[in-house]
Amino acid sequence: EEKDLETWLKLQLGDAEYATYIGLAKVSWTNSERKGVDLERLRLDHARMLEEAFQHHVFLHPSISAEDGDTEGGAPVCITEMMATGITVVSTTHCDIPEVVGSDLHHLLAPELNVEALVGCLKTVIQNPSRWGEWALIGRRRIEAEYHQGRQAERLMTQYKKLIPIM
């Protein structure tokens, strides 16, 4: 029988533990396998994405490698941006996401394609509302310390100085 993602999550987490679902992407599920995604409903401009972030407590962004092995490299910018807003991020151990998220929040990352582990990460967040502020602050501080524009400019200048002798 088909279920949309919201219904599926409610069944996995239980109605009492279910966090507000944004409803931006409707996904049909048959026997727990992805059947189709309405990509038009996934498109958000940057301002809308930030608006949504400030209305929610968790940002779910599971990432996987393509069937041909392509990873698109790095970590999705939206994860960095969501952490900077102070929203808790739940994601996967895909590519550089663990580096961006940092070791203090690795318990909120699931292996790629492991739906049960991803649900477990969501349950951890939902069952620990007293820790939301702590996790948000850890994420925000990590972005400020490691990915802030000024910090990145310093690192880039250091590399340039190694490559180009300054007279």
PDB file of C-alpha atoms in Angstrom:
ATOM      1  CA  GLU A   1       0.000   0.000   0.000  1.00  0.00           C
ATOM      2  CA  GLU A   2       1.261   3.497  -0.817  1.00  0.00           C
ATOM      3  CA  LYS A   3       2.080   6.052   1.848  1.00  0.00           C
ATOM      4  CA  ASP A   4       3.474   9.529   1.568  1.00  0.00           C
ATOM      5  CA  LEU A   5       6.614  10.384   3.557  1.00  0.00           C
ATOM      6  CA  GLU A   6       4.687  12.198   6.279  1.00  0.00           C
ATOM      7  CA  THR A   7       2.501   9.175   6.986  1.00  0.00           C
ATOM      8  CA  TRP A   8       5.501   6.845   6.828  1.00  0.00           C
ATOM      9  CA  LEU A   9       7.439   8.960   9.353  1.00  0.00           C
ATOM     10  CA  LYS A  10       4.435   9.118  11.660  1.00  0.00           C
ATOM     11  CA  LEU A  11       4.211   5.322  11.579  1.00  0.00           C
ATOM     12  CA  GLN A  12       7.942   4.973  12.278  1.00  0.00           C
ATOM     13  CA  LEU A  13       8.106   7.579  15.037  1.00  0.00           C
ATOM     14  CA  GLY A  14       4.607   7.404  16.481  1.00  0.00           C
ATOM     15  CA  ASP A  15       2.160  10.293  16.422  1.00  0.00           C
ATOM     16  CA  ALA A  16       3.233  11.545  19.850  1.00  0.00           C
ATOM     17  CA  GLU A  17       6.875  11.819  18.754  1.00  0.00           C
ATOM     18  CA  TYR A  18       6.255  13.140  15.266  1.00  0.00           C
ATOM     19  CA  ALA A  19       7.925  16.491  14.514  1.00  0.00           C
ATOM     20  CA  THR A  20       6.219  18.938  12.169  1.00  0.00           C
ATOM     21  CA  TYR A  21       6.751  17.895   8.583  1.00  0.00           C
ATOM     22  CA  ILE A  22       7.280  20.778   6.182  1.00  0.00           C
ATOM     23  CA  GLY A  23       5.331  19.073   3.407  1.00  0.00           C
ATOM     24  CA  LEU A  24       7.598  20.346   0.642  1.00  0.00           C
ATOM     25  CA  ALA A  25       8.214  16.960  -0.922  1.00  0.00           C
ATOM     26  CA  LYS A  26       5.621  14.270  -1.310  1.00  0.00           C
ATOM     27  CA  VAL A  27       7.198  10.870  -1.663  1.00  0.00           C
ATOM     28  CA  SER A  28       5.237   7.722  -2.431  1.00  0.00           C
ATOM     29  CA  TRP A  29       6.385   4.543  -0.701  1.00  0.00           C
ATOM     30  CA  THR A  30       5.563   0.960  -1.576  1.00  0.00           C
ATOM     31  CA  ASN A  31       6.991  -1.703   0.726  1.00  0.00           C
ATOM     32  CA  SER A  32       9.401   0.924   2.113  1.00  0.00           C
ATOM     33  CA  GLU A  33      10.970   1.525  -1.313  1.00  0.00           C
ATOM     34  CA  ARG A  34      11.034   4.900  -3.038  1.00  0.00           C
ATOM     35  CA  LYS A  35       8.542   4.998  -5.896  1.00  0.00           C
ATOM     36  CA  GLY A  36       8.644   8.636  -7.006  1.00  0.00           C
ATOM     37  CA  VAL A  37       9.489  12.160  -5.976  1.00  0.00           C
ATOM     38  CA  ASP A  38       7.668  15.300  -7.078  1.00  0.00           C
ATOM     39  CA  LEU A  39      10.772  17.423  -7.759  1.00  0.00           C
ATOM     40  CA  GLU A  40       8.763  20.578  -8.468  1.00  0.00           C
ATOM     41  CA  ARG A  41       7.641  20.641  -4.840  1.00  0.00           C
ATOM     42  CA  LEU A  42      11.273  20.408  -3.703  1.00  0.00           C
ATOM     43  CA  ARG A  43      12.356  23.674  -5.349  1.00  0.00           C
ATOM     44  CA  LEU A  44      12.843  26.503  -2.872  1.00  0.00           C
ATOM     45  CA  ASP A  45      14.485  29.846  -3.298  1.00  0.00           C
ATOM     46  CA  HIS A  46      17.085  30.776  -0.700  1.00  0.00           C
ATOM     47  CA  ALA A  47      14.844  33.178   1.215  1.00  0.00           C
ATOM     48  CA  ARG A  48      12.083  30.561   1.497  1.00  0.00           C
ATOM     49  CA  MET A  49      14.546  27.936   2.694  1.00  0.00           C
ATOM     50  CA  LEU A  50      15.723  30.241   5.496  1.00  0.00           C
ATOM     51  CA  GLU A  51      12.128  31.169   6.336  1.00  0.00           C
ATOM     52  CA  GLU A  52      11.280  27.477   6.702  1.00  0.00           C
ATOM     53  CA  ALA A  53      14.404  26.880   8.805  1.00  0.00           C
ATOM     54  CA  PHE A  54      13.384  29.472  11.372  1.00  0.00           C
ATOM     55  CA  GLN A  55       9.990  27.775  11.742  1.00  0.00           C
ATOM     56  CA  HIS A  56      11.381  24.289  12.460  1.00  0.00           C
ATOM     57  CA  HIS A  57      13.679  22.474  14.867  1.00  0.00           C
ATOM     58  CA  VAL A  58      15.345  19.941  12.585  1.00  0.00           C
ATOM     59  CA  PHE A  59      16.662  19.910   9.026  1.00  0.00           C
ATOM     60  CA  LEU A  60      16.660  16.464   7.413  1.00  0.00           C
ATOM     61  CA  HIS A  61      19.047  16.134   4.490  1.00  0.00           C
ATOM     62  CA  PRO A  62      19.950  12.528   3.617  1.00  0.00           C
ATOM     63  CA  SER A  63      22.567  12.460   0.861  1.00  0.00           C
ATOM     64  CA  ILE A  64      23.799   9.491  -1.172  1.00  0.00           C
ATOM     65  CA  SER A  65      26.277   8.739  -3.930  1.00  0.00           C
ATOM     66  CA  ALA A  66      24.850   8.315  -7.421  1.00  0.00           C
ATOM     67  CA  GLU A  67      24.651   4.826  -8.902  1.00  0.00           C
ATOM     68  CA  ASP A  68      27.704   5.650 -11.057  1.00  0.00           C
ATOM     69  CA  GLY A  69      29.661   6.616  -7.907  1.00  0.00           C
ATOM     70  CA  ASP A  70      29.426  10.388  -8.445  1.00  0.00           C
ATOM     71  CA  THR A  71      29.305  12.223  -5.122  1.00  0.00           C
ATOM     72  CA  GLU A  72      29.250  15.792  -6.472  1.00  0.00           C
ATOM     73  CA  GLY A  73      32.023  16.354  -3.905  1.00  0.00           C
ATOM     74  CA  GLY A  74      32.051  18.235  -0.651  1.00  0.00           C
ATOM     75  CA  ALA A  75      29.002  18.740   1.515  1.00  0.00           C
ATOM     76  CA  PRO A  76      25.722  20.393   0.548  1.00  0.00           C
ATOM     77  CA  VAL A  77      25.894  24.145   1.201  1.00  0.00           C
ATOM     78  CA  CYS A  78      22.386  24.020   2.660  1.00  0.00           C
ATOM     79  CA  ILE A  79      23.695  21.891   5.564  1.00  0.00           C
ATOM     80  CA  THR A  80      26.283  24.560   6.390  1.00  0.00           C
ATOM     81  CA  GLU A  81      23.631  27.264   6.100  1.00  0.00           C
ATOM     82  CA  MET A  82      21.148  25.417   8.301  1.00  0.00           C
ATOM     83  CA  MET A  83      23.791  24.828  10.965  1.00  0.00           C
ATOM     84  CA  ALA A  84      24.625  28.551  10.821  1.00  0.00           C
ATOM     85  CA  THR A  85      20.967  29.399  11.511  1.00  0.00           C
ATOM     86  CA  GLY A  86      21.083  27.223  14.619  1.00  0.00           C
ATOM     87  CA  ILE A  87      18.807  24.450  13.359  1.00  0.00           C
ATOM     88  CA  THR A  88      19.763  20.868  14.221  1.00  0.00           C
ATOM     89  CA  VAL A  89      20.826  18.891  11.137  1.00  0.00           C
ATOM     90  CA  VAL A  90      20.136  15.180  10.617  1.00  0.00           C
ATOM     91  CA  SER A  91      21.924  13.756   7.603  1.00  0.00           C
ATOM     92  CA  THR A  92      24.101  10.927   6.306  1.00  0.00           C
ATOM     93  CA  THR A  93      27.802  10.109   6.398  1.00  0.00           C
ATOM     94  CA  HIS A  94      28.005  10.923   2.686  1.00  0.00           C
ATOM     95  CA  CYS A  95      31.175  12.561   1.332  1.00  0.00           C
ATOM     96  CA  ASP A  96      32.291  15.560   3.469  1.00  0.00           C
ATOM     97  CA  ILE A  97      29.118  15.902   5.556  1.00  0.00           C
ATOM     98  CA  PRO A  98      30.774  14.380   8.670  1.00  0.00           C
ATOM     99  CA  GLU A  99      33.602  16.938   8.384  1.00  0.00           C
ATOM    100  CA  VAL A 100      31.146  19.844   8.238  1.00  0.00           C
ATOM    101  CA  VAL A 101      28.899  18.504  11.002  1.00  0.00           C
ATOM    102  CA  GLY A 102      31.850  17.693  13.279  1.00  0.00           C
ATOM    103  CA  SER A 103      32.472  14.919  15.759  1.00  0.00           C
ATOM    104  CA  ASP A 104      30.244  16.419  18.479  1.00  0.00           C
ATOM    105  CA  LEU A 105      27.159  15.818  16.324  1.00  0.00           C
ATOM    106  CA  HIS A 106      28.099  12.568  14.529  1.00  0.00           C
ATOM    107  CA  HIS A 107      25.336  10.752  16.436  1.00  0.00           C
ATOM    108  CA  LEU A 108      22.888  12.648  14.160  1.00  0.00           C
ATOM    109  CA  LEU A 109      24.371  11.127  10.990  1.00  0.00           C
ATOM    110  CA  ALA A 110      23.266   7.824   9.469  1.00  0.00           C
ATOM    111  CA  PRO A 111      25.044   5.672   6.888  1.00  0.00           C
ATOM    112  CA  GLU A 112      23.923   6.248   3.309  1.00  0.00           C
ATOM    113  CA  LEU A 113      20.747   4.354   2.332  1.00  0.00           C
ATOM    114  CA  ASN A 114      20.148   3.146   5.904  1.00  0.00           C
ATOM    115  CA  VAL A 115      16.571   4.306   6.496  1.00  0.00           C
ATOM    116  CA  GLU A 116      16.345   2.642   9.906  1.00  0.00           C
ATOM    117  CA  ALA A 117      19.448   4.473  11.133  1.00  0.00           C
ATOM    118  CA  LEU A 118      18.114   7.761   9.722  1.00  0.00           C
ATOM    119  CA  VAL A 119      14.832   7.237  11.573  1.00  0.00           C
ATOM    120  CA  GLY A 120      16.913   6.481  14.679  1.00  0.00           C
ATOM    121  CA  CYS A 121      18.688   9.834  14.302  1.00  0.00           C
ATOM    122  CA  LEU A 122      15.329  11.605  13.957  1.00  0.00           C
ATOM    123  CA  LYS A 123      14.033   9.806  17.034  1.00  0.00           C
ATOM    124  CA  THR A 124      17.114  10.936  18.969  1.00  0.00           C
ATOM    125  CA  VAL A 125      16.293  14.551  18.113  1.00  0.00           C
ATOM    126  CA  ILE A 126      12.559  14.239  18.734  1.00  0.00           C
ATOM    127  CA  GLN A 127      12.994  12.428  22.065  1.00  0.00           C
ATOM    128  CA  ASN A 128      15.499  14.966  23.413  1.00  0.00           C
ATOM    129  CA  PRO A 129      13.970  18.448  23.094  1.00  0.00           C
ATOM    130  CA  SER A 130      16.004  19.585  26.099  1.00  0.00           C
ATOM    131  CA  ARG A 131      19.160  19.130  23.972  1.00  0.00           C
ATOM    132  CA  TRP A 132      17.966  21.044  20.891  1.00  0.00           C
ATOM    133  CA  GLY A 133      19.516  24.290  22.089  1.00  0.00           C
ATOM    134  CA  GLU A 134      22.806  22.568  22.892  1.00  0.00           C
ATOM    135  CA  TRP A 135      22.984  20.849  19.484  1.00  0.00           C
ATOM    136  CA  ALA A 136      22.023  24.056  17.683  1.00  0.00           C
ATOM    137  CA  LEU A 137      24.742  25.976  19.499  1.00  0.00           C
ATOM    138  CA  ILE A 138      27.367  23.306  18.780  1.00  0.00           C
ATOM    139  CA  GLY A 139      26.491  23.447  15.082  1.00  0.00           C
ATOM    140  CA  ARG A 140      26.423  27.245  14.971  1.00  0.00           C
ATOM    141  CA  ARG A 141      29.791  27.519  16.739  1.00  0.00           C
ATOM    142  CA  ARG A 142      31.344  24.963  14.393  1.00  0.00           C
ATOM    143  CA  ILE A 143      30.265  26.944  11.347  1.00  0.00           C
ATOM    144  CA  GLU A 144      31.519  30.193  12.881  1.00  0.00           C
ATOM    145  CA  ALA A 145      34.887  28.624  13.752  1.00  0.00           C
ATOM    146  CA  GLU A 146      35.525  26.587  10.613  1.00  0.00           C
ATOM    147  CA  TYR A 147      33.391  27.874   7.740  1.00  0.00           C
ATOM    148  CA  HIS A 148      32.895  31.590   8.341  1.00  0.00           C
ATOM    149  CA  GLN A 149      33.827  33.773   5.370  1.00  0.00           C
ATOM    150  CA  GLY A 150      36.657  35.467   7.294  1.00  0.00           C
ATOM    151  CA  ARG A 151      38.129  32.151   8.420  1.00  0.00           C
ATOM    152  CA  GLN A 152      37.980  30.763   4.899  1.00  0.00           C
ATOM    153  CA  ALA A 153      39.677  33.904   3.515  1.00  0.00           C
ATOM    154  CA  GLU A 154      42.512  33.496   6.058  1.00  0.00           C
ATOM    155  CA  ARG A 155      43.018  29.876   5.024  1.00  0.00           C
ATOM    156  CA  LEU A 156      43.028  30.788   1.344  1.00  0.00           C
ATOM    157  CA  MET A 157      45.574  33.579   1.928  1.00  0.00           C
ATOM    158  CA  THR A 158      47.819  31.141   3.809  1.00  0.00           C
ATOM    159  CA  GLN A 159      47.777  28.823   0.796  1.00  0.00           C
ATOM    160  CA  TYR A 160      48.505  31.690  -1.615  1.00  0.00           C
ATOM    161  CA  LYS A 161      51.457  32.788   0.514  1.00  0.00           C
ATOM    162  CA  LYS A 162      52.878  29.266   0.324  1.00  0.00           C
ATOM    163  CA  LEU A 163      52.579  29.252  -3.469  1.00  0.00           C
ATOM    164  CA  ILE A 164      53.522  32.835  -4.323  1.00  0.00           C
ATOM    165  CA  PRO A 165      56.574  34.411  -2.687  1.00  0.00           C
ATOM    166  CA  ILE A 166      55.722  37.868  -1.395  1.00  0.00           C
ATOM    167  CA  MET A 167      58.389  40.484  -2.122  1.00  0.00           C
TER     168      MET A 167
END
